[in-house]
Amino acid sequence: MNARDSELRRAVRSFFRSKSATIGLVLFMCVVSIAILARWIAPYEPLDTDFTSILSPPSAVHFFGTDQLGRDVFSRVLHGSAIALEIGGLSIAIALVFGVPLGAIGGFYGPFTAGTIMRVMDALLALPPLLLAMTLVVILGPNLLNTSLALGIVYVPRFARVARAAVLTQSHAQYVEAAFAIGRTRSAVLFRHILPNCLSTLIVQSTVEFPVAIITAASLNFLGVGTSPSTPSWGLMLSRGRQFMSDFPHVIVFPALFLSVTVLSLNLLGDGLRDALDVRGRI
Amino acid sequence: MAGYLVRRLLAAIPILLVTSILAFSIMHLAPGSPIDAMVGTSGSLTEEARAVLEEKYQLDRSFVEQYVSWLGGVVRGDFGTSISQQESVMALIAQRFPRTLLLTLVSMIASTLVATAVGTLAGKYSRSWVDYLVTTGALIGISVPPFVAALALILLFSVKLSVFPSMGYVSLAENPIEGLRHLVLPCLTLSLLITGILIRFVRAEVLSQMQQDYVRTARSKGIKEPKVVYKHVLRNAALPAITVLGLYFARYLAGTIVIEQIFTWPGIGQLAFQATLSRDYPLMQGCILFFGLIYVVINLFVDILYAFVDPRIALD
């Protein structure tokens, strides 16, 4: 336990030494706070229309102005953050839960099991992610849960691949040999000993895929096949607001800004984590 | 070498098979009969009409029979007939694919040139203001979602400045100038993302290569610095870059759905999207399989290319 503690402390210190990584973390924490507190700090309900003040520019009453149905853009943007983070987080969680065990098995068990699993993973990887997710959502029905599920399924092979590589690397270590020597079963060695040592790789992979998931989810919502039309997602705000953007840019500027900053903060965070944990991850 | 090629080819076959199974299964994932999905709620079907439709689309046979029959057609180049457009799926794909290919190819070439030049600079002058500028630019490039960048570019160049059109496609063969004008904004959007990714990659590779012993050797031999960088470092950095390029090329041939939708670019991405919206299952299956095919073929090609460039790979 001692060695792991100081390793953690070293990683943390290394992380905060990087200015950009710290900025990323702070920004991300801001977005998370906004998402959690949206319900309370939003001055208006995101779905409340007000046809007397359509497309009004930012003012003291409506900080970010109103959209084409008179809805307060500020409140909608705030709620949008919750939606983006929920879909992103849930999809990555699903991909982790299913992808990591599959990949781990694929890296540790016999050639037939591993071969079959990884062939299926490779085939899934060959299919374009956006199209695949879109197809699944269209089949399952457009709501937040299904969108997260669809994205999760799409990202399973990515995590499986990374988990397999990590497990393969670890499988040559001495402690594995030792564990077998004292009589541990194959699955116990895999899940109790090897996987915990792959944690840093998996964390880094998650922070790499999280912003990608958010962008893909936003793209789905932009195309109109993500969540239902009444959900105040950023992607939907952008697609609906497009026709007004030349004269009323505020309708798309603010969701665009928030979306970009959220992804940016996650990318900074991911870069910082990768450097701090000293993992040679994929780009 | 020949053994490696054969092995890679053989390995690709099971993947293609599984891909085809996945592509085909989509139609049968939907709850209820695909007929219901195709017909929708616009009026109900009589028993006879339903039977006719079921026989036409072979839905009265078992899943395996249907799959085998479909696969047999695919191997012969017949991907079935599109329901929404009443044309051969293959014909539709063949018509649309070159446009997506044009878009992707131009974007990739432009991105590679820019990213190599800029990324090498950033890697060489690491931690300087050049490096920070480039890194920040690349970070913004990958953080701004493609459709956001597209809208921003449209707002700037199309609406405010009226320089480039924001919609549609003109064939280069018919009208080169107009064709190019319509190509600019979509390519720029796609390039922003790819360039961002590539810059980070090139920079990391160049950085790690600059620390290698052979660089020190080359310098001590008196070789001028530019030659050290461009002849030696870049050549070694190029090898993994080929893999990354190939991967993203394959990815973006299918990933242009959003960009094609925004710019009304009639490519294969838009075709697939419309097929999904209209539940045109034969077309959907065909598109998905086609994308999978491209991906596997390009990866195969990249692996083989890599083996020629670095023969050690073939000894694997």
XYZ file of C-alpha atoms in Angstrom:
599
model
C 0.000 0.000 0.000
C 2.870 2.326 0.712
C 4.301 2.320 -2.771
C 0.935 2.996 -4.316
C 0.247 5.903 -1.975
C 3.395 7.780 -2.832
C 2.841 6.990 -6.504
C -0.549 8.642 -6.251
C 0.915 11.650 -4.486
C 3.567 11.945 -7.168
C 0.958 11.848 -9.888
C -1.169 14.466 -8.162
C 1.790 16.797 -7.668
C 2.850 16.295 -11.277
C -0.677 17.038 -12.419
C -0.986 20.329 -10.580
C 2.421 21.450 -11.712
C 0.966 21.775 -15.184
C -0.907 25.047 -15.627
C -3.065 23.815 -18.473
C -4.073 20.676 -16.631
C -5.112 22.694 -13.592
C -7.078 25.103 -15.746
C -8.789 22.137 -17.362
C -9.736 20.707 -14.006
C -11.063 24.028 -12.726
C -13.097 24.619 -15.881
C -14.508 21.126 -15.769
C -15.451 21.489 -12.114
C -17.280 24.692 -13.072
C -19.233 22.872 -15.764
C -20.081 20.043 -13.376
C -21.261 22.520 -10.758
C -23.427 24.281 -13.312
C -24.900 20.968 -14.370
C -25.703 19.948 -10.806
C -27.052 23.345 -9.753
C -28.839 24.133 -13.022
C -32.239 23.391 -11.566
C -31.729 25.977 -8.848
C -29.734 28.731 -10.473
C -31.641 28.884 -13.742
C -33.928 31.926 -13.567
C -36.504 30.445 -15.944
C -37.815 27.015 -16.856
C -36.008 25.818 -20.002
C -39.246 24.878 -21.721
C -41.264 27.977 -20.837
C -42.149 29.893 -23.958
C -42.948 33.595 -24.080
C -44.190 34.747 -27.412
C -44.096 38.395 -26.443
C -40.316 38.447 -26.417
C -39.058 36.281 -29.240
C -35.405 36.436 -30.254
C -34.624 39.299 -27.947
C -30.909 40.055 -27.492
C -29.072 39.575 -24.173
C -30.374 41.874 -21.474
C -30.647 42.189 -17.730
C -33.868 40.193 -17.794
C -32.574 37.469 -20.084
C -28.800 37.184 -19.677
C -28.288 35.334 -22.944
C -31.402 36.607 -24.673
C -34.332 34.508 -25.826
C -34.742 32.070 -28.670
C -37.305 31.786 -31.443
C -39.990 30.572 -29.028
C -39.239 33.138 -26.380
C -37.438 30.650 -24.142
C -34.629 31.982 -21.960
C -31.339 30.936 -23.571
C -29.369 31.231 -20.320
C -31.558 28.695 -18.517
C -31.557 26.371 -21.505
C -27.785 26.489 -21.769
C -27.441 25.713 -18.076
C -29.719 22.696 -18.351
C -27.921 21.660 -21.508
C -24.762 21.159 -19.505
C -26.501 18.617 -17.319
C -27.737 16.737 -20.376
C -24.336 16.727 -22.071
C -22.548 15.467 -18.972
C -25.216 12.863 -18.250
C -25.109 11.358 -21.717
C -21.328 11.502 -21.845
C -20.825 10.048 -18.401
C -23.424 7.325 -18.751
C -22.150 6.191 -22.142
C -18.554 5.992 -20.921
C -19.697 4.114 -17.812
C -21.563 1.578 -19.957
C -18.585 1.207 -22.285
C -16.304 0.630 -19.283
C -18.564 -1.893 -17.597
C -18.922 -4.014 -20.710
C -15.732 -3.240 -22.598
C -13.136 -3.733 -19.900
C -14.105 -7.273 -18.827
C -14.430 -8.302 -22.481
C -11.031 -6.905 -23.326
C -9.466 -8.328 -20.202
C -10.760 -11.786 -21.050
C -9.550 -11.245 -24.587
C -6.067 -10.643 -23.299
C -5.786 -13.383 -20.796
C -7.713 -16.451 -21.830
C -7.236 -19.093 -24.447
C -6.921 -18.385 -28.172
C -10.464 -19.372 -29.110
C -12.292 -17.249 -26.529
C -9.998 -14.306 -26.968
C -10.015 -14.611 -30.730
C -13.798 -14.603 -31.016
C -14.232 -11.699 -28.646
C -11.617 -9.556 -30.338
C -12.924 -10.343 -33.842
C -16.341 -9.092 -32.817
C -14.742 -6.014 -31.271
C -12.769 -5.378 -34.457
C -15.908 -5.720 -36.543
C -17.729 -3.238 -34.304
C -14.805 -0.850 -34.639
C -15.025 -1.060 -38.417
C -18.494 0.452 -38.371
C -18.690 4.261 -38.285
C -19.516 5.376 -34.723
C -21.940 8.172 -35.493
C -23.933 6.110 -37.966
C -24.023 3.114 -35.666
C -25.168 5.201 -32.697
C -27.745 6.920 -34.863
C -29.133 3.622 -36.102
C -29.396 2.275 -32.566
C -31.143 5.393 -31.285
C -33.583 5.364 -34.194
C -34.407 1.746 -33.412
C -34.618 2.088 -29.653
C -36.365 5.433 -29.569
C -35.005 8.931 -28.979
C -34.443 9.609 -25.326
C -31.510 10.290 -23.053
C -31.121 6.735 -21.796
C -31.193 5.162 -25.243
C -28.740 7.686 -26.617
C -26.347 6.912 -23.770
C -26.830 3.197 -24.312
C -26.212 3.496 -28.039
C -23.052 5.508 -27.512
C -21.930 3.123 -24.801
C -22.258 0.179 -27.157
C -20.316 2.070 -29.827
C -17.442 2.758 -27.429
C -17.236 -0.749 -25.936
C -14.686 -2.005 -28.508
C -12.385 0.945 -27.834
C -12.211 0.164 -24.155
C -11.953 -3.550 -24.860
C -8.899 -2.933 -27.024
C -7.184 -0.792 -24.440
C -8.025 -3.176 -21.612
C -6.695 -6.097 -23.609
C -3.424 -4.319 -24.342
C -3.002 -3.346 -20.696
C -3.757 -6.845 -19.478
C -1.356 -8.337 -21.997
C 1.407 -6.051 -20.781
C 0.749 -6.899 -17.164
C 0.483 -10.621 -17.770
C 4.243 -10.919 -18.075
C 4.866 -9.362 -14.682
C 6.308 -11.384 -11.858
C 3.392 -10.960 -9.508
C 1.218 -12.836 -11.972
C 3.537 -15.788 -11.894
C 3.621 -15.562 -8.117
C -0.150 -15.474 -7.862
C -0.449 -18.625 -9.937
C 2.245 -20.239 -7.854
C 0.264 -19.816 -4.662
C -2.712 -21.404 -6.342
C -4.960 -18.563 -7.460
C -7.463 -19.357 -10.197
C -7.113 -17.700 -13.588
C -10.097 -15.425 -13.160
C -9.027 -14.354 -9.674
C -5.594 -13.395 -10.950
C -7.178 -11.410 -13.757
C -9.792 -9.508 -11.850
C -8.177 -9.192 -8.437
C -4.548 -8.613 -9.335
C -4.068 -7.551 -12.933
C -6.982 -5.216 -13.513
C -6.283 -2.903 -10.537
C -2.856 -2.354 -12.038
C -4.422 -1.300 -15.310
C -6.378 1.431 -13.569
C -4.300 4.384 -14.722
C -4.513 3.293 -18.365
C -8.272 2.943 -18.099
C -8.657 6.302 -16.391
C -6.685 7.998 -19.138
C -8.714 6.241 -21.824
C -11.921 7.382 -20.156
C -10.819 10.994 -20.143
C -9.913 10.689 -23.806
C -13.260 9.200 -24.798
C -15.446 11.371 -22.569
C -15.118 14.549 -24.681
C -15.527 12.490 -27.842
C -18.741 11.051 -26.430
C -20.013 14.531 -25.615
C -19.288 15.746 -29.145
C -20.892 12.678 -30.706
C -23.956 13.046 -28.488
C -24.194 16.712 -29.418
C -23.897 15.750 -33.092
C -26.728 13.267 -32.676
C -28.869 15.927 -31.042
C -27.880 18.382 -33.753
C -29.080 15.972 -36.419
C -32.287 15.515 -34.490
C -31.868 11.829 -33.661
C -30.700 12.082 -30.099
C -32.893 13.087 -27.237
C -36.489 14.129 -27.724
C -37.147 17.538 -29.319
C -38.280 19.088 -26.066
C -35.018 18.363 -24.256
C -32.830 21.488 -24.061
C -29.658 19.922 -25.422
C -26.911 22.112 -26.831
C -26.842 20.286 -30.157
C -30.530 20.821 -30.679
C -30.269 24.500 -29.781
C -27.614 24.873 -32.453
C -29.563 23.133 -35.185
C -32.809 24.961 -34.428
C -31.071 28.274 -34.081
C -29.148 27.985 -37.314
C -31.761 29.721 -39.428
C -31.629 32.773 -37.179
C -27.904 32.975 -36.702
C -27.173 35.751 -39.162
C -29.437 38.258 -37.450
C -29.676 36.755 -33.987
C -26.322 35.092 -33.327
C -26.901 34.971 -29.573
C -29.169 31.979 -30.072
C -26.268 29.798 -31.160
C -23.234 31.604 -29.772
C -23.852 30.691 -26.150
C -24.612 26.977 -26.545
C -21.655 26.749 -28.960
C -19.390 28.451 -26.455
C -20.432 26.262 -23.544
C -20.102 23.093 -25.600
C -16.641 24.020 -26.846
C -15.416 25.067 -23.408
C -16.700 21.853 -21.847
C -14.900 19.722 -24.422
C -11.802 21.885 -24.149
C -11.665 21.518 -20.376
C -11.971 17.761 -20.692
C -9.204 17.639 -23.279
C -6.921 19.694 -21.022
C -7.831 17.452 -18.119
C -7.144 14.345 -20.170
C -3.803 15.635 -21.387
C -2.798 16.528 -17.859
C -3.826 13.150 -16.494
C -1.969 11.359 -19.252
C 1.196 13.282 -18.497
C 0.832 12.900 -14.737
C 0.155 9.173 -14.841
C 2.909 8.784 -17.419
C 0.888 6.594 -19.728
C 1.790 6.329 -23.374
C -1.815 6.422 -24.529
C -3.199 6.781 -28.015
C -3.734 10.232 -29.462
C 6.732 -10.947 -46.673
C 4.322 -12.942 -48.791
C 3.391 -14.936 -45.731
C 2.596 -11.757 -43.851
C 0.405 -10.475 -46.660
C -1.517 -13.715 -46.822
C -1.939 -13.800 -43.065
C -3.271 -10.246 -42.996
C -5.690 -10.959 -45.820
C -6.969 -14.078 -44.110
C -7.374 -12.223 -40.816
C -9.511 -9.625 -42.517
C -12.085 -12.143 -43.727
C -13.650 -13.091 -40.381
C -13.841 -9.401 -39.499
C -15.674 -8.670 -42.734
C -18.024 -11.554 -42.065
C -18.867 -10.367 -38.571
C -19.274 -6.827 -39.892
C -21.737 -8.063 -42.475
C -23.681 -9.959 -39.808
C -23.834 -6.836 -37.661
C -24.909 -4.698 -40.594
C -27.599 -7.167 -41.516
C -28.877 -7.616 -37.974
C -29.820 -3.968 -37.611
C -32.951 -4.561 -39.629
C -34.083 -7.223 -37.220
C -33.258 -5.370 -34.011
C -36.286 -3.159 -34.206
C -39.167 -4.385 -32.097
C -41.983 -5.668 -34.244
C -41.798 -6.679 -37.833
C -39.631 -4.640 -40.189
C -42.723 -4.343 -42.347
C -44.369 -2.267 -39.657
C -41.353 -0.042 -39.490
C -41.236 0.357 -43.232
C -44.913 1.020 -43.685
C -45.251 3.171 -40.600
C -48.613 4.200 -39.299
C -49.918 5.453 -42.619
C -52.881 3.132 -42.902
C -53.042 -0.530 -42.028
C -52.184 -3.450 -44.230
C -54.497 -6.195 -45.301
C -53.315 -9.732 -44.720
C -52.692 -10.189 -48.421
C -50.701 -6.991 -48.804
C -48.610 -7.942 -45.815
C -47.958 -11.403 -47.238
C -46.916 -9.919 -50.560
C -44.506 -7.530 -48.880
C -43.126 -10.255 -46.687
C -42.434 -12.418 -49.654
C -40.897 -9.584 -51.602
C -38.410 -8.839 -48.835
C -38.010 -12.498 -47.921
C -39.153 -11.879 -44.376
C -41.075 -15.114 -44.276
C -37.847 -17.062 -44.216
C -35.597 -17.657 -41.248
C -32.955 -15.134 -40.186
C -30.111 -17.331 -41.361
C -31.739 -17.937 -44.746
C -32.284 -14.213 -45.207
C -28.707 -13.428 -44.220
C -27.234 -16.020 -46.560
C -29.400 -14.821 -49.392
C -28.398 -11.203 -48.752
C -24.736 -12.110 -48.446
C -24.913 -14.040 -51.693
C -26.192 -10.941 -53.405
C -23.557 -8.759 -51.759
C -20.731 -10.929 -52.971
C -22.067 -10.571 -56.488
C -22.260 -6.818 -56.039
C -25.993 -6.670 -55.503
C -26.783 -4.858 -52.293
C -30.502 -4.943 -52.848
C -32.920 -2.195 -53.768
C -33.558 0.942 -51.800
C -37.118 1.205 -50.578
C -37.293 4.979 -50.416
C -35.616 5.637 -53.740
C -36.508 2.513 -55.686
C -33.016 2.285 -57.089
C -30.270 -0.264 -56.687
C -28.400 0.395 -53.457
C -25.121 -0.194 -55.216
C -25.960 2.412 -57.853
C -26.815 4.992 -55.192
C -23.613 4.323 -53.282
C -21.531 4.425 -56.463
C -23.067 7.744 -57.389
C -22.546 9.371 -54.016
C -19.260 7.931 -52.871
C -16.944 9.901 -55.192
C -18.242 13.160 -53.734
C -17.466 12.123 -50.183
C -14.130 10.801 -51.379
C -13.329 14.171 -52.935
C -14.196 16.020 -49.754
C -12.251 13.673 -47.509
C -9.232 13.405 -49.783
C -8.791 17.136 -50.243
C -9.226 17.741 -46.510
C -6.736 15.048 -45.587
C -4.102 16.221 -48.034
C -4.413 19.815 -46.908
C -4.415 18.803 -43.243
C -1.388 16.541 -43.635
C 0.658 19.252 -45.317
C -0.199 21.872 -42.740
C 0.067 19.560 -39.757
C 3.435 18.157 -40.803
C 4.934 21.583 -41.320
C 3.489 23.107 -38.177
C 3.827 20.045 -35.975
C 7.477 19.627 -36.848
C 8.137 23.252 -35.963
C 6.359 22.836 -32.659
C 8.252 19.667 -31.869
C 11.582 21.156 -32.757
C 11.120 24.405 -30.853
C 9.387 22.759 -27.968
C 8.304 25.035 -25.093
C 8.836 28.167 -27.169
C 6.064 30.610 -28.029
C 5.711 28.876 -31.391
C 5.054 25.631 -29.635
C 2.487 27.118 -27.266
C 0.694 28.834 -30.109
C 0.558 25.666 -32.165
C -0.483 23.471 -29.261
C -3.257 25.840 -28.294
C -4.442 26.011 -31.894
C -4.482 22.239 -32.164
C -6.351 21.958 -28.901
C -9.010 24.359 -30.102
C -9.209 22.432 -33.344
C -10.084 19.211 -31.594
C -12.303 20.783 -28.950
C -14.644 22.735 -31.171
C -17.191 20.259 -32.492
C -17.318 20.034 -36.308
C -20.823 21.383 -36.595
C -19.985 24.366 -34.399
C -16.959 25.150 -36.558
C -19.126 24.708 -39.644
C -21.727 27.181 -38.401
C -19.049 29.690 -37.426
C -17.398 29.419 -40.836
C -20.732 29.753 -42.602
C -21.574 32.812 -40.535
C -18.254 34.418 -41.337
C -17.574 33.493 -44.942
C -20.985 32.875 -46.344
C -23.301 35.272 -44.586
C -21.161 38.213 -43.573
C -18.521 38.177 -46.285
C -20.459 36.327 -48.996
C -17.294 34.819 -50.342
C -18.110 31.133 -50.355
C -21.420 29.304 -50.764
C -22.697 27.417 -47.778
C -24.707 24.790 -49.526
C -24.680 22.320 -52.307
C -22.302 20.652 -54.620
C -21.046 21.413 -58.082
C -19.138 18.809 -60.015
C -15.547 19.776 -60.678
C -15.779 18.246 -64.097
C -18.661 20.488 -65.102
C -17.566 23.749 -63.552
C -14.172 23.789 -61.850
C -14.402 27.248 -60.338
C -17.843 26.794 -58.844
C -16.942 23.294 -57.822
C -13.951 24.562 -55.906
C -15.918 27.382 -54.323
C -18.452 24.918 -52.968
C -15.658 22.685 -51.744
C -13.904 25.299 -49.602
C -16.102 25.589 -46.530
C -16.833 21.864 -46.031
C -13.151 21.044 -46.492
C -12.094 23.784 -44.130
C -14.442 22.451 -41.460
C -13.230 18.888 -41.824
C -9.619 20.017 -41.991
C -9.810 21.919 -38.719
C -10.462 18.775 -36.788
C -8.034 16.542 -38.663
C -5.265 19.128 -38.563
C -5.676 19.477 -34.812
C -5.338 15.747 -34.315
C -2.411 15.407 -36.699
C -0.486 18.368 -35.284
C -0.561 16.825 -31.816
C 0.567 13.527 -33.216
C 3.386 14.887 -35.398
C 4.600 17.104 -32.602
C 4.732 14.193 -30.136
C 6.539 11.993 -32.639
C 9.063 14.661 -33.570
C 9.677 15.407 -29.905
C 10.396 11.795 -29.107
C 12.558 11.343 -32.194
C 14.626 14.449 -31.402
C 15.748 12.787 -28.206
C 17.054 9.717 -29.942
C 20.747 9.004 -30.249
C 20.864 9.165 -34.008
C 19.947 12.840 -33.923
C 22.917 13.567 -31.716
C 25.075 11.496 -34.070
C 23.832 13.332 -37.112
C 24.491 16.693 -35.528
C 27.973 15.711 -34.428
C 28.689 14.614 -37.946
C 28.167 18.215 -38.896
C 24.901 17.799 -40.752
C 23.032 21.091 -40.951
C 20.041 21.306 -38.641
C 17.294 21.553 -41.286
C 18.603 18.447 -42.955
C 18.710 16.625 -39.654
C 15.083 17.421 -39.063
C 13.642 16.972 -42.482
C 15.655 14.100 -43.792
C 16.158 11.979 -40.725
C 13.676 12.811 -38.005
C 10.696 13.214 -40.278
C 11.369 9.990 -42.078
C 11.206 8.066 -38.845
C 8.218 10.003 -37.603
C 6.414 9.325 -40.864
C 5.992 5.643 -40.238
C 3.524 5.757 -37.349
C 1.967 8.759 -39.035
C 0.960 6.547 -41.949
C -1.039 4.347 -39.606
C -2.785 7.296 -37.993
C -3.533 8.896 -41.348
C -4.961 5.689 -42.722
C -7.103 5.194 -39.655
C -8.558 8.671 -39.817
C -8.992 8.570 -43.563
C -11.123 5.480 -43.215
C -12.948 7.018 -40.276
C -13.740 10.270 -42.054
C -14.940 8.645 -45.226
C -17.879 7.622 -43.092
C -17.781 10.332 -40.486
C -18.744 13.223 -42.680
C -22.445 12.787 -41.999
C -22.801 15.982 -39.977
C -20.726 18.084 -42.353
C -22.541 16.760 -45.399
C -25.839 17.476 -43.713
C -24.930 21.062 -42.813
C -23.517 21.915 -46.226
C -26.063 19.845 -48.119
C -23.209 17.944 -49.677
C -24.798 15.001 -51.537
C -22.317 12.397 -50.460
C -22.602 8.954 -48.992
C -22.851 10.268 -45.421
C -25.994 12.151 -46.259
C -27.328 9.081 -48.044
C -26.806 6.938 -44.975
C -28.413 9.547 -42.740
C -31.509 9.834 -44.889
C -31.725 6.071 -45.114
C -31.721 5.866 -41.329
C -34.406 8.527 -40.999
C -36.678 6.872 -43.545
C -36.059 3.378 -42.165
C -34.872 2.279 -45.581
C -33.351 -0.942 -44.311
C -31.755 -2.277 -47.497
C -30.063 1.076 -48.028
C -29.018 1.296 -44.372
C -27.532 -2.173 -44.433
C -25.754 -1.454 -47.688
C -24.249 1.771 -46.417
C -23.127 0.307 -43.113
C -21.559 -2.671 -44.824
C -19.905 -0.394 -47.351
C -18.352 1.743 -44.634
C -17.154 -1.351 -42.808
C -15.640 -2.649 -46.016
C -13.776 0.569 -46.649
C -12.445 0.618 -43.115
C -11.155 -2.946 -43.267
C -9.679 -2.504 -46.740
C -7.898 0.731 -45.860
C -6.510 -0.737 -42.646
C -5.296 -3.738 -44.597
C -3.672 -1.430 -47.114
C -2.007 0.610 -44.377
C -0.680 -2.514 -42.667
C 0.794 -3.782 -45.912
C 2.270 -0.390 -46.721
C 3.785 -0.265 -43.251
C 5.317 -3.689 -43.770
C 7.005 -2.474 -46.927
C 8.327 0.648 -45.260
C 9.483 -1.132 -42.121
C 10.229 -4.773 -43.013
C 10.624 -5.736 -39.378
C 6.855 -5.747 -39.061
C 6.564 -8.674 -41.440
C 8.573 -10.827 -39.079
C 5.775 -10.590 -36.531
